[in-house]
Amino acid sequence: MNLPLRFVQYAAPAAVALISLVFLLLEPTSSELLAYQREGVASGQVWRLISANLVHTNAAHFYLNLAGVALLWAIHGFYYSISNYFLQILGYSIVVTLGIYIFSQDMLWYAGLSGVLHGIFVWGAFCDIKHKVKFGWILMLGVWLKIAFEQFFGQDQHIANLIGADVAVDAHLYGAVAGVFFIFTSILKNKYSIQR
């Protein structure tokens, strides 16, 4: 299996993993200062809308998200660029936490990268489809079936026990929706630039 080993393909995922690791090593201070807290955001601590996605509840949570970063890089890293990846991290982070703030008002605290990873997953599956990789359709269907299952049946209790917190299934939904929004924005941007 060929891996996406060009610097532009692995630099951004590696940086996100490294930042998350540093925050893990600085726990519990990093979560206190950076995790999503509804009251904190309401009082103007808007950085939490981004930083919440880079802190984790414990090492198991970090390793699960790190595995997600690595797996998505291995599958779709050929589509990555540094600017595109960071733009997605930033955009999905804001959409996930704003989604929680607006639509999941009972969620008072949130940390983790899984919502963002669902957005990156959707975008990567779309790139596969665009490049006529048939497996992309399976990935796209699979991620939406997973999200539907979570919305109807709730969290995986085993994962919740492992990470020491509820699995934020709504964050997964918001991340995937953000991925769709990013796809449509890219399509419209390309269409507009071609017409010019």
PDB file of C-alpha atoms in Angstrom:
ATOM      1  CA  MET A   1       0.000   0.000   0.000  1.00  0.00           C
ATOM      2  CA  ASN A   2       1.354   3.401  -0.979  1.00  0.00           C
ATOM      3  CA  LEU A   3       1.163   6.059   1.710  1.00  0.00           C
ATOM      4  CA  PRO A   4       0.919   9.832   1.168  1.00  0.00           C
ATOM      5  CA  LEU A   5       4.455  10.648   2.300  1.00  0.00           C
ATOM      6  CA  ARG A   6       5.000  14.049   0.711  1.00  0.00           C
ATOM      7  CA  PHE A   7       5.508  16.811   3.285  1.00  0.00           C
ATOM      8  CA  VAL A   8       2.377  18.682   2.166  1.00  0.00           C
ATOM      9  CA  GLN A   9       0.337  15.524   2.718  1.00  0.00           C
ATOM     10  CA  TYR A  10       1.415  14.672   6.259  1.00  0.00           C
ATOM     11  CA  ALA A  11       2.564  17.984   7.771  1.00  0.00           C
ATOM     12  CA  ALA A  12      -0.854  19.312   8.784  1.00  0.00           C
ATOM     13  CA  PRO A  13      -2.219  16.061  10.285  1.00  0.00           C
ATOM     14  CA  ALA A  14       1.076  15.631  12.143  1.00  0.00           C
ATOM     15  CA  ALA A  15       0.842  19.194  13.479  1.00  0.00           C
ATOM     16  CA  VAL A  16      -2.734  18.641  14.684  1.00  0.00           C
ATOM     17  CA  ALA A  17      -1.659  15.409  16.405  1.00  0.00           C
ATOM     18  CA  LEU A  18       1.334  17.144  18.021  1.00  0.00           C
ATOM     19  CA  ILE A  19      -0.752  20.079  19.298  1.00  0.00           C
ATOM     20  CA  SER A  20      -3.292  17.651  20.752  1.00  0.00           C
ATOM     21  CA  LEU A  21      -0.497  15.687  22.416  1.00  0.00           C
ATOM     22  CA  VAL A  22       0.950  18.833  24.004  1.00  0.00           C
ATOM     23  CA  PHE A  23      -2.500  19.730  25.342  1.00  0.00           C
ATOM     24  CA  LEU A  24      -2.892  16.193  26.698  1.00  0.00           C
ATOM     25  CA  LEU A  25       0.413  16.497  28.542  1.00  0.00           C
ATOM     26  CA  LEU A  26      -0.779  19.775  30.069  1.00  0.00           C
ATOM     27  CA  GLU A  27      -4.005  18.324  31.480  1.00  0.00           C
ATOM     28  CA  PRO A  28      -6.057  19.208  33.458  1.00  0.00           C
ATOM     29  CA  THR A  29      -5.117  22.844  32.836  1.00  0.00           C
ATOM     30  CA  SER A  30      -5.600  22.603  29.063  1.00  0.00           C
ATOM     31  CA  SER A  31      -9.171  21.315  29.372  1.00  0.00           C
ATOM     32  CA  GLU A  32     -10.014  23.958  31.962  1.00  0.00           C
ATOM     33  CA  LEU A  33      -8.799  26.714  29.630  1.00  0.00           C
ATOM     34  CA  LEU A  34      -9.598  25.281  26.197  1.00  0.00           C
ATOM     35  CA  ALA A  35     -12.486  22.789  26.278  1.00  0.00           C
ATOM     36  CA  TYR A  36     -15.945  23.862  25.155  1.00  0.00           C
ATOM     37  CA  GLN A  37     -17.895  25.161  28.124  1.00  0.00           C
ATOM     38  CA  ARG A  38     -21.300  26.602  27.340  1.00  0.00           C
ATOM     39  CA  GLU A  39     -21.024  29.290  30.014  1.00  0.00           C
ATOM     40  CA  GLY A  40     -17.525  30.214  28.900  1.00  0.00           C
ATOM     41  CA  VAL A  41     -18.559  30.639  25.267  1.00  0.00           C
ATOM     42  CA  ALA A  42     -21.632  32.629  26.332  1.00  0.00           C
ATOM     43  CA  SER A  43     -19.389  34.962  28.332  1.00  0.00           C
ATOM     44  CA  GLY A  44     -17.140  35.655  25.328  1.00  0.00           C
ATOM     45  CA  GLN A  45     -14.489  32.918  25.497  1.00  0.00           C
ATOM     46  CA  VAL A  46     -14.864  32.298  21.779  1.00  0.00           C
ATOM     47  CA  TRP A  47     -11.475  30.577  21.402  1.00  0.00           C
ATOM     48  CA  ARG A  48     -13.127  27.522  22.950  1.00  0.00           C
ATOM     49  CA  LEU A  49     -15.087  27.065  19.709  1.00  0.00           C
ATOM     50  CA  ILE A  50     -11.800  26.026  18.081  1.00  0.00           C
ATOM     51  CA  SER A  51      -9.577  24.836  20.930  1.00  0.00           C
ATOM     52  CA  ALA A  52     -12.189  22.403  22.299  1.00  0.00           C
ATOM     53  CA  ASN A  53     -11.526  20.146  19.332  1.00  0.00           C
ATOM     54  CA  LEU A  54      -7.846  19.782  20.224  1.00  0.00           C
ATOM     55  CA  VAL A  55      -8.177  18.721  23.874  1.00  0.00           C
ATOM     56  CA  HIS A  56      -9.243  15.290  25.116  1.00  0.00           C
ATOM     57  CA  THR A  57     -10.782  13.749  28.207  1.00  0.00           C
ATOM     58  CA  ASN A  58      -7.958  11.248  28.736  1.00  0.00           C
ATOM     59  CA  ALA A  59      -5.173   9.366  26.948  1.00  0.00           C
ATOM     60  CA  ALA A  60      -7.575   6.764  25.547  1.00  0.00           C
ATOM     61  CA  HIS A  61      -9.659   9.522  23.987  1.00  0.00           C
ATOM     62  CA  PHE A  62      -6.527  11.085  22.490  1.00  0.00           C
ATOM     63  CA  TYR A  63      -5.327   7.746  21.085  1.00  0.00           C
ATOM     64  CA  LEU A  64      -8.717   7.024  19.503  1.00  0.00           C
ATOM     65  CA  ASN A  65      -8.702  10.405  17.781  1.00  0.00           C
ATOM     66  CA  LEU A  66      -5.041  10.015  16.819  1.00  0.00           C
ATOM     67  CA  ALA A  67      -5.910   6.686  15.205  1.00  0.00           C
ATOM     68  CA  GLY A  68      -8.686   8.474  13.301  1.00  0.00           C
ATOM     69  CA  VAL A  69      -6.274  11.161  12.078  1.00  0.00           C
ATOM     70  CA  ALA A  70      -3.771   8.513  10.988  1.00  0.00           C
ATOM     71  CA  LEU A  71      -6.359   6.300   9.281  1.00  0.00           C
ATOM     72  CA  LEU A  72      -7.908   9.163   7.342  1.00  0.00           C
ATOM     73  CA  TRP A  73      -4.433  10.353   6.336  1.00  0.00           C
ATOM     74  CA  ALA A  74      -3.544   6.843   5.116  1.00  0.00           C
ATOM     75  CA  ILE A  75      -6.760   6.600   3.087  1.00  0.00           C
ATOM     76  CA  HIS A  76      -7.159  10.162   1.813  1.00  0.00           C
ATOM     77  CA  GLY A  77      -3.851  11.913   2.474  1.00  0.00           C
ATOM     78  CA  PHE A  78      -3.126  12.076  -1.254  1.00  0.00           C
ATOM     79  CA  TYR A  79      -5.809  14.785  -1.405  1.00  0.00           C
ATOM     80  CA  TYR A  80      -4.330  16.809   1.467  1.00  0.00           C
ATOM     81  CA  SER A  81      -2.505  20.088   1.291  1.00  0.00           C
ATOM     82  CA  ILE A  82      -1.371  22.060   4.312  1.00  0.00           C
ATOM     83  CA  SER A  83      -3.679  25.007   3.697  1.00  0.00           C
ATOM     84  CA  ASN A  84      -6.689  22.855   2.785  1.00  0.00           C
ATOM     85  CA  TYR A  85      -6.320  20.638   5.848  1.00  0.00           C
ATOM     86  CA  PHE A  86      -5.932  23.525   8.281  1.00  0.00           C
ATOM     87  CA  LEU A  87      -8.856  25.336   6.668  1.00  0.00           C
ATOM     88  CA  GLN A  88     -10.978  22.236   7.211  1.00  0.00           C
ATOM     89  CA  ILE A  89      -9.818  21.847  10.824  1.00  0.00           C
ATOM     90  CA  LEU A  90     -10.673  25.485  11.517  1.00  0.00           C
ATOM     91  CA  GLY A  91     -14.007  25.448   9.698  1.00  0.00           C
ATOM     92  CA  TYR A  92     -15.207  22.115  11.043  1.00  0.00           C
ATOM     93  CA  SER A  93     -14.154  23.057  14.575  1.00  0.00           C
ATOM     94  CA  ILE A  94     -16.287  26.191  14.475  1.00  0.00           C
ATOM     95  CA  VAL A  95     -19.283  24.437  12.895  1.00  0.00           C
ATOM     96  CA  VAL A  96     -19.128  21.531  15.378  1.00  0.00           C
ATOM     97  CA  THR A  97     -18.974  23.695  18.489  1.00  0.00           C
ATOM     98  CA  LEU A  98     -21.419  26.309  17.185  1.00  0.00           C
ATOM     99  CA  GLY A  99     -23.732  23.432  16.320  1.00  0.00           C
ATOM    100  CA  ILE A 100     -23.447  22.211  19.895  1.00  0.00           C
ATOM    101  CA  TYR A 101     -24.002  25.734  21.231  1.00  0.00           C
ATOM    102  CA  ILE A 102     -27.088  26.385  19.091  1.00  0.00           C
ATOM    103  CA  PHE A 103     -28.725  22.979  18.642  1.00  0.00           C
ATOM    104  CA  SER A 104     -27.456  20.810  21.537  1.00  0.00           C
ATOM    105  CA  GLN A 105     -28.046  23.178  24.411  1.00  0.00           C
ATOM    106  CA  ASP A 106     -28.091  20.391  26.981  1.00  0.00           C
ATOM    107  CA  MET A 107     -24.423  19.694  26.181  1.00  0.00           C
ATOM    108  CA  LEU A 108     -22.547  21.915  28.609  1.00  0.00           C
ATOM    109  CA  TRP A 109     -19.019  20.595  27.990  1.00  0.00           C
ATOM    110  CA  TYR A 110     -17.254  19.125  24.960  1.00  0.00           C
ATOM    111  CA  ALA A 111     -13.733  18.101  24.006  1.00  0.00           C
ATOM    112  CA  GLY A 112     -12.260  16.010  21.225  1.00  0.00           C
ATOM    113  CA  LEU A 113     -11.510  15.821  17.534  1.00  0.00           C
ATOM    114  CA  SER A 114     -14.112  13.251  16.480  1.00  0.00           C
ATOM    115  CA  GLY A 115     -16.645  15.764  15.144  1.00  0.00           C
ATOM    116  CA  VAL A 116     -13.972  17.375  12.979  1.00  0.00           C
ATOM    117  CA  LEU A 117     -12.771  13.953  11.829  1.00  0.00           C
ATOM    118  CA  HIS A 118     -16.266  13.148  10.561  1.00  0.00           C
ATOM    119  CA  GLY A 119     -16.080  16.254   8.381  1.00  0.00           C
ATOM    120  CA  ILE A 120     -12.661  15.257   7.049  1.00  0.00           C
ATOM    121  CA  PHE A 121     -13.999  11.746   6.415  1.00  0.00           C
ATOM    122  CA  VAL A 122     -16.949  13.046   4.362  1.00  0.00           C
ATOM    123  CA  TRP A 123     -14.676  15.346   2.360  1.00  0.00           C
ATOM    124  CA  GLY A 124     -12.195  12.505   1.706  1.00  0.00           C
ATOM    125  CA  ALA A 125     -14.954  10.152   0.567  1.00  0.00           C
ATOM    126  CA  PHE A 126     -16.180  12.864  -1.803  1.00  0.00           C
ATOM    127  CA  CYS A 127     -12.647  13.260  -3.205  1.00  0.00           C
ATOM    128  CA  ASP A 128     -12.581   9.501  -3.841  1.00  0.00           C
ATOM    129  CA  ILE A 129     -15.911   9.730  -5.659  1.00  0.00           C
ATOM    130  CA  LYS A 130     -14.701  12.710  -7.690  1.00  0.00           C
ATOM    131  CA  HIS A 131     -11.581  10.738  -8.692  1.00  0.00           C
ATOM    132  CA  LYS A 132     -13.752   7.728  -9.624  1.00  0.00           C
ATOM    133  CA  VAL A 133     -12.551   5.566  -6.720  1.00  0.00           C
ATOM    134  CA  LYS A 134     -15.563   3.299  -6.194  1.00  0.00           C
ATOM    135  CA  PHE A 135     -14.684   2.685  -2.546  1.00  0.00           C
ATOM    136  CA  GLY A 136     -15.544   6.358  -1.935  1.00  0.00           C
ATOM    137  CA  TRP A 137     -19.244   5.575  -2.355  1.00  0.00           C
ATOM    138  CA  ILE A 138     -18.980   2.829   0.286  1.00  0.00           C
ATOM    139  CA  LEU A 139     -17.196   5.191   2.675  1.00  0.00           C
ATOM    140  CA  MET A 140     -19.764   7.939   2.120  1.00  0.00           C
ATOM    141  CA  LEU A 141     -22.683   5.584   2.667  1.00  0.00           C
ATOM    142  CA  GLY A 142     -20.962   4.034   5.690  1.00  0.00           C
ATOM    143  CA  VAL A 143     -20.335   7.319   7.494  1.00  0.00           C
ATOM    144  CA  TRP A 144     -23.933   8.471   7.038  1.00  0.00           C
ATOM    145  CA  LEU A 145     -25.295   5.104   8.191  1.00  0.00           C
ATOM    146  CA  LYS A 146     -23.073   5.366  11.291  1.00  0.00           C
ATOM    147  CA  ILE A 147     -24.325   8.881  12.001  1.00  0.00           C
ATOM    148  CA  ALA A 148     -27.963   7.826  11.516  1.00  0.00           C
ATOM    149  CA  PHE A 149     -27.430   4.859  13.848  1.00  0.00           C
ATOM    150  CA  GLU A 150     -25.945   7.153  16.523  1.00  0.00           C
ATOM    151  CA  GLN A 151     -28.799   9.639  16.172  1.00  0.00           C
ATOM    152  CA  PHE A 152     -31.450   6.922  16.573  1.00  0.00           C
ATOM    153  CA  PHE A 153     -29.763   4.601  19.075  1.00  0.00           C
ATOM    154  CA  GLY A 154     -27.308   6.864  20.912  1.00  0.00           C
ATOM    155  CA  GLN A 155     -23.709   6.477  21.918  1.00  0.00           C
ATOM    156  CA  ASP A 156     -21.527   3.389  22.051  1.00  0.00           C
ATOM    157  CA  GLN A 157     -21.361   2.762  25.793  1.00  0.00           C
ATOM    158  CA  HIS A 158     -18.043   0.919  25.532  1.00  0.00           C
ATOM    159  CA  ILE A 159     -16.418   3.973  23.931  1.00  0.00           C
ATOM    160  CA  ALA A 160     -18.054   6.250  26.509  1.00  0.00           C
ATOM    161  CA  ASN A 161     -16.542   4.152  29.310  1.00  0.00           C
ATOM    162  CA  LEU A 162     -13.155   4.192  27.597  1.00  0.00           C
ATOM    163  CA  ILE A 163     -12.989   7.969  27.179  1.00  0.00           C
ATOM    164  CA  GLY A 164     -14.601   8.722  30.536  1.00  0.00           C
ATOM    165  CA  ALA A 165     -17.353  10.891  29.009  1.00  0.00           C
ATOM    166  CA  ASP A 166     -20.454  10.691  26.875  1.00  0.00           C
ATOM    167  CA  VAL A 167     -19.794  10.241  23.171  1.00  0.00           C
ATOM    168  CA  ALA A 168     -20.896  13.495  21.543  1.00  0.00           C
ATOM    169  CA  VAL A 169     -22.882  11.940  18.707  1.00  0.00           C
ATOM    170  CA  ASP A 170     -24.310  15.331  17.754  1.00  0.00           C
ATOM    171  CA  ALA A 171     -20.756  16.576  17.160  1.00  0.00           C
ATOM    172  CA  HIS A 172     -20.300  13.755  14.641  1.00  0.00           C
ATOM    173  CA  LEU A 173     -23.443  14.896  12.825  1.00  0.00           C
ATOM    174  CA  TYR A 174     -22.384  18.556  12.806  1.00  0.00           C
ATOM    175  CA  GLY A 175     -18.912  17.633  11.569  1.00  0.00           C
ATOM    176  CA  ALA A 176     -20.301  15.562   8.711  1.00  0.00           C
ATOM    177  CA  VAL A 177     -22.720  18.336   7.747  1.00  0.00           C
ATOM    178  CA  ALA A 178     -19.778  20.753   7.785  1.00  0.00           C
ATOM    179  CA  GLY A 179     -17.972  18.367   5.426  1.00  0.00           C
ATOM    180  CA  VAL A 180     -20.905  18.546   3.007  1.00  0.00           C
ATOM    181  CA  PHE A 181     -20.908  22.348   3.260  1.00  0.00           C
ATOM    182  CA  PHE A 182     -17.159  22.399   2.509  1.00  0.00           C
ATOM    183  CA  ILE A 183     -17.734  20.173  -0.530  1.00  0.00           C
ATOM    184  CA  PHE A 184     -20.456  22.427  -1.940  1.00  0.00           C
ATOM    185  CA  THR A 185     -18.370  25.523  -1.263  1.00  0.00           C
ATOM    186  CA  SER A 186     -15.455  23.946  -3.167  1.00  0.00           C
ATOM    187  CA  ILE A 187     -17.719  22.977  -6.075  1.00  0.00           C
ATOM    188  CA  LEU A 188     -19.178  26.487  -6.307  1.00  0.00           C
ATOM    189  CA  LYS A 189     -15.723  28.059  -6.048  1.00  0.00           C
ATOM    190  CA  ASN A 190     -14.391  25.844  -8.866  1.00  0.00           C
ATOM    191  CA  LYS A 191     -17.465  26.492 -11.002  1.00  0.00           C
ATOM    192  CA  TYR A 192     -17.157  30.247 -10.512  1.00  0.00           C
ATOM    193  CA  SER A 193     -13.424  30.294 -11.271  1.00  0.00           C
ATOM    194  CA  ILE A 194     -13.996  28.232 -14.468  1.00  0.00           C
ATOM    195  CA  GLN A 195     -16.745  30.616 -15.642  1.00  0.00           C
ATOM    196  CA  ARG A 196     -14.472  33.626 -15.173  1.00  0.00           C
TER     197      ARG A 196
END
